[in-house]
Short mmCIF file of C-alpha atoms in Angstrom, two decimals:
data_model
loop_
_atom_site.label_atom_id
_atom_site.label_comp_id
_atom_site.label_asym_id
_atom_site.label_seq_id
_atom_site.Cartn_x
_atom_site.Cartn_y
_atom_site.Cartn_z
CA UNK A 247 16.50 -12.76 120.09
CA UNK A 248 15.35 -9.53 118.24
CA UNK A 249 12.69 -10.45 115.85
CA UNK A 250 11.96 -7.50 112.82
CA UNK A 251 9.79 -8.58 109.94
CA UNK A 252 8.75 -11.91 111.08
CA UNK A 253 12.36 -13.22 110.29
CA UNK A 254 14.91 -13.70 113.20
CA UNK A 255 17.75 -11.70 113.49
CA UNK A 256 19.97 -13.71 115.89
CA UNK A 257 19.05 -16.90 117.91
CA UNK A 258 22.10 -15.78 120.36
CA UNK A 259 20.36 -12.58 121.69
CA UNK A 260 17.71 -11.21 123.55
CA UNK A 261 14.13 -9.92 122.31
CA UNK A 262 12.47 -7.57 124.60
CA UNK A 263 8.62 -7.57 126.33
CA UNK A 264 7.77 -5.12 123.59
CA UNK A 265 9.55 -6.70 120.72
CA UNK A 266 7.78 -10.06 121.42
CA UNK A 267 4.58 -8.39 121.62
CA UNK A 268 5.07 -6.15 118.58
CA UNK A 269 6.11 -9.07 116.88
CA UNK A 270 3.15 -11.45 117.60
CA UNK A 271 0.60 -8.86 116.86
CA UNK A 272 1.62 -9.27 112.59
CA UNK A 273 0.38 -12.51 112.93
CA UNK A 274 -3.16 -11.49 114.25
CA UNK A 275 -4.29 -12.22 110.67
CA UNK A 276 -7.99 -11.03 111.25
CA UNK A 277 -7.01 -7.91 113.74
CA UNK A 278 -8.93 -8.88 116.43
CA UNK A 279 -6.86 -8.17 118.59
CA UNK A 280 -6.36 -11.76 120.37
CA UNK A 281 -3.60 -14.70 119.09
CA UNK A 282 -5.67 -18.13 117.93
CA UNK A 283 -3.70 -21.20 117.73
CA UNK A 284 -3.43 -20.79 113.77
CA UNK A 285 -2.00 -17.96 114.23
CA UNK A 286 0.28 -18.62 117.13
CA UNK A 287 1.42 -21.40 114.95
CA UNK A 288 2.32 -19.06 111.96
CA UNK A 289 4.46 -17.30 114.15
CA UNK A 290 6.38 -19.73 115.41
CA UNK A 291 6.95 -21.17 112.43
CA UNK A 292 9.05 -18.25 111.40
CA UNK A 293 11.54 -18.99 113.65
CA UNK A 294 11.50 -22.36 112.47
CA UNK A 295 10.07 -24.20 115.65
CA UNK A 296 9.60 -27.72 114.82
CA UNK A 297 6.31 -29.62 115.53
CA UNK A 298 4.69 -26.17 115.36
CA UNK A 299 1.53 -27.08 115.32
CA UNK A 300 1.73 -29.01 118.74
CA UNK A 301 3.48 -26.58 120.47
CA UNK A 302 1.27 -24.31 119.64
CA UNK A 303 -1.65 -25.65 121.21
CA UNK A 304 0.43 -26.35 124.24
CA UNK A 305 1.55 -22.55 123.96
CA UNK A 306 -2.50 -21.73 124.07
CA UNK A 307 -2.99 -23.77 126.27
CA UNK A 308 -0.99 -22.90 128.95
CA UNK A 309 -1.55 -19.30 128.77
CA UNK A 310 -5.00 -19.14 127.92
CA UNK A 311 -6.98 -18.22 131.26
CA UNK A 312 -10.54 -17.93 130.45
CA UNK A 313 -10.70 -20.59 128.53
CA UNK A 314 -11.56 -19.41 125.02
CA UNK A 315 -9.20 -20.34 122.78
CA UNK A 316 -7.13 -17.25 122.22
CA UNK A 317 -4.43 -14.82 123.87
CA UNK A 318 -5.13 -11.22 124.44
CA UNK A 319 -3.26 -8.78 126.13
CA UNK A 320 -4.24 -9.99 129.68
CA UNK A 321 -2.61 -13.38 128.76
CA UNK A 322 0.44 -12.41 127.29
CA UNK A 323 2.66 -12.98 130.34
CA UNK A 324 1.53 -16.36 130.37
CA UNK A 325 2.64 -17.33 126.50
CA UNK A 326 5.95 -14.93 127.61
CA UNK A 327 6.26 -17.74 129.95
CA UNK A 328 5.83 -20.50 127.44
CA UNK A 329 7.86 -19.15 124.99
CA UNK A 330 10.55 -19.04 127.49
CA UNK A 331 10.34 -22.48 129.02
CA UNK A 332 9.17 -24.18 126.20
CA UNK A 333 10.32 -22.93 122.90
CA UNK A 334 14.04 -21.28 124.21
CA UNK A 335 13.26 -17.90 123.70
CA UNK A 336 14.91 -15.36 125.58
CA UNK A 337 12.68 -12.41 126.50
CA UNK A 338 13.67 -9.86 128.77
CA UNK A 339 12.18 -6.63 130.53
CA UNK A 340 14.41 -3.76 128.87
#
């Protein structure tokens, strides 16, 4: 699933690594250069995810490592994962 200007294109395809990162990074609202739940929750509901703000907090919560609340770029894999398992996205390599 290609995602281009926070709207989604198909819900049949794929969205690459970069796309999904590229992607996420217009919703860091304050440019800091991490993904809070807020704003993990803004994102998803753009693709119209329901009980966004729950699955958010699972989202950070399963791929937050140290603990503090957000996702940087060391934690992305993990909320790759998530989004995979969790929300039906399909994210691939290429």
């Amino acid at each position: 699933m290609a995602i281009r200007n926070t709207q989604v294109r198909s819900l049949d395809g794929d969205m690459t690594v970069d796309e999904f990162k590229q992607w996420l990074r217009r919703f860091d609202v304050d440019c800091d250069g991490r993904i809070s739940r807020g704003e993990l929750r803004c994102a998803m509901r753009t693709i119209r995810t329901r009980f966004s703000g729950y699955k958010s907090k699972q989202g950070i919560n399963y791929a937050d490592a140290d603990g503090d609340g957000y996702i940087d770029d060391s934690e992305i894999d993990g909320l790759i994962d998530y989004a995979q398992k969790s929300l039906g996205l399909r994210i691939v390599a290429y």
